[in-house]
């Protein structure tokens, strides 16, 4: 599987070309190269997330086999599986946002005009971008602290904590950038998913 095989967050435009945006981010002030870079980074993170889910399943299945049949201690498998699932959760979030795939309640939106709805979507993106920007900053400070202080988990395996913090921070960074691109596109027409 290559990056080209991953479903793009952009739909085919009327001319049959693959656009550089998910939710009508052709307008606004976000440069095309930035949109393309974020799209490719999100696609790469999605691909890695797919492998991480499979790896997590393999680790947990192997753990059950090793414990039950071989009576071997596997004190590492829980942390490996959790680290992989942290990566999947945060790593794929930018791609999901580009798809507008997060859960949303649209009952209120049905009562609003299209223009007001576009503004509502844009304001939600703006607030989300601010929150995710703060979360990203705090995540990177956790990575720096864990690295500088040599923090590890309390298990006997004791892997460094900068690993899960780094996975979380990288995923949140992409999510914040995806939201920034959507905010810079302005309150133009939106599709539910692209």
XYZ file of C-alpha atoms in Angstrom:
194
model
C 0.000 0.000 0.000
C 1.312 3.435 -0.839
C 0.234 6.937 0.071
C -1.542 7.123 -3.280
C -3.792 4.219 -2.259
C -5.148 6.004 0.804
C -8.483 7.682 0.232
C -7.773 11.357 -0.149
C -9.669 13.737 2.082
C -10.422 15.681 -1.084
C -13.053 14.626 -3.566
C -12.533 14.750 -7.274
C -13.222 18.192 -8.628
C -15.542 18.722 -11.586
C -12.562 18.555 -13.955
C -11.547 15.160 -12.531
C -8.486 16.409 -10.682
C -7.846 15.747 -7.058
C -8.257 19.008 -5.141
C -5.922 20.059 -2.354
C -8.630 20.487 0.217
C -11.192 18.632 2.217
C -13.905 21.062 3.116
C -13.654 23.683 0.426
C -10.336 25.135 1.474
C -9.549 26.446 -2.011
C -10.302 29.986 -0.915
C -8.879 31.950 1.924
C -5.247 32.654 2.596
C -3.840 29.152 3.180
C -1.146 28.534 0.550
C -1.618 25.591 -1.789
C 1.713 24.074 -0.749
C 0.627 24.104 2.907
C -2.685 22.414 2.120
C -0.876 19.787 0.020
C 1.751 19.210 2.722
C -0.874 18.753 5.423
C -2.916 16.458 3.171
C 0.135 14.247 2.546
C 1.145 14.260 6.220
C -2.400 13.275 7.213
C -2.366 10.476 4.633
C 0.969 9.206 5.965
C -0.306 9.296 9.554
C -3.427 7.418 8.468
C -1.311 4.716 6.830
C 0.885 4.421 9.918
C -2.243 4.313 12.101
C -3.566 1.383 10.080
C -0.350 -0.524 10.703
C -0.389 0.465 14.380
C -3.866 -1.015 14.877
C -2.762 -4.280 13.292
C 0.438 -4.255 15.370
C -1.587 -3.668 18.534
C -3.797 -6.652 17.717
C -0.737 -8.820 17.046
C 0.910 -7.753 20.317
C -2.187 -8.476 22.396
C -2.857 -11.797 20.641
C 0.769 -12.861 21.103
C 0.541 -11.876 24.750
C -2.476 -14.107 25.307
C -0.734 -16.988 23.535
C 2.517 -16.513 25.457
C 0.788 -16.250 28.828
C -1.719 -19.068 28.385
C 0.250 -21.686 26.468
C 3.887 -20.927 27.324
C 3.322 -19.406 30.781
C 5.717 -16.610 29.853
C 5.653 -13.217 31.485
C 4.753 -10.407 29.119
C 4.904 -7.272 31.190
C 5.567 -5.102 28.154
C 2.555 -5.867 25.962
C 0.003 -3.641 27.700
C 2.179 -0.557 27.374
C 3.080 -1.309 23.765
C -0.598 -1.740 22.887
C -1.557 1.461 24.718
C 1.247 3.431 23.033
C 0.116 2.151 19.639
C -3.511 3.047 20.350
C -2.482 6.520 21.539
C -0.748 6.947 18.192
C -3.821 5.713 16.298
C -6.134 8.049 18.202
C -4.076 11.192 17.802
C -2.250 10.326 14.585
C -5.381 9.882 12.518
C -7.290 12.847 13.966
C -6.082 15.333 11.332
C -7.262 13.070 8.525
C -10.612 12.549 10.248
C -11.012 16.326 10.612
C -10.200 16.799 6.925
C -13.029 14.354 6.213
C -15.323 16.183 8.655
C -15.690 12.725 10.123
C -15.888 13.670 13.787
C -19.231 13.215 15.457
C -21.382 16.309 15.234
C -24.951 17.195 16.104
C -26.735 18.868 13.226
C -30.213 19.326 14.723
C -29.553 22.993 15.441
C -28.046 23.587 11.996
C -31.280 22.593 10.287
C -32.995 25.706 11.618
C -30.340 28.123 10.349
C -29.889 29.633 6.929
C -27.011 28.416 4.758
C -25.072 31.630 5.341
C -25.435 31.439 9.126
C -24.532 27.741 9.037
C -21.310 28.515 7.134
C -20.440 31.098 9.767
C -21.280 28.600 12.532
C -18.979 25.989 10.950
C -16.201 28.552 10.648
C -16.601 29.668 14.270
C -16.530 26.032 15.409
C -13.331 25.536 13.392
C -11.850 28.689 14.936
C -12.657 27.616 18.504
C -11.438 24.080 17.791
C -8.206 25.430 16.280
C -7.598 27.554 19.381
C -8.216 24.589 21.701
C -6.090 22.219 19.618
C -3.336 24.825 19.366
C -3.217 25.058 23.165
C -3.374 21.252 23.498
C -0.534 20.932 20.968
C 1.634 23.390 22.879
C 0.994 21.569 26.175
C 1.705 18.212 24.515
C 5.086 19.391 23.250
C 5.952 20.736 26.720
C 5.166 17.267 28.107
C 7.502 15.726 25.520
C 10.258 18.174 26.431
C 9.822 17.586 30.173
C 9.750 13.794 29.781
C 12.874 13.915 27.614
C 14.809 16.332 29.850
C 13.937 14.560 33.087
C 14.247 11.016 31.715
C 10.713 10.102 32.798
C 9.650 6.480 32.361
C 6.538 4.483 33.128
C 6.336 2.773 36.511
C 6.327 -0.750 35.062
C 9.261 -3.158 35.188
C 9.790 -2.580 31.468
C 9.905 1.217 32.047
C 9.822 2.667 28.522
C 10.452 6.410 28.256
C 7.359 8.602 28.504
C 8.498 10.908 25.714
C 7.354 8.192 23.287
C 3.594 8.335 23.975
C 3.773 12.077 24.616
C 5.545 12.553 21.292
C 2.945 10.466 19.473
C 0.183 12.536 21.046
C 1.936 15.824 20.262
C 2.607 14.959 16.617
C -1.014 13.955 16.036
C -2.347 17.064 17.752
C 0.027 19.204 15.688
C -1.454 17.857 12.466
C -4.991 18.287 13.768
C -4.254 21.898 14.743
C -2.720 22.586 11.313
C -5.718 21.004 9.561
C -8.060 23.225 11.561
C -5.890 26.263 10.824
C -6.162 25.602 7.081
C -9.938 25.312 7.417
C -10.098 28.573 9.391
C -7.923 30.367 6.833
C -10.281 29.181 4.094
C -12.946 31.384 5.645
C -16.661 30.753 6.071
C -17.238 29.637 2.479
C -19.497 26.824 1.283
C -18.937 23.548 3.102
C -19.499 19.907 2.392
C -20.214 17.533 5.230
C -17.312 15.347 4.199
C -14.949 15.330 1.313
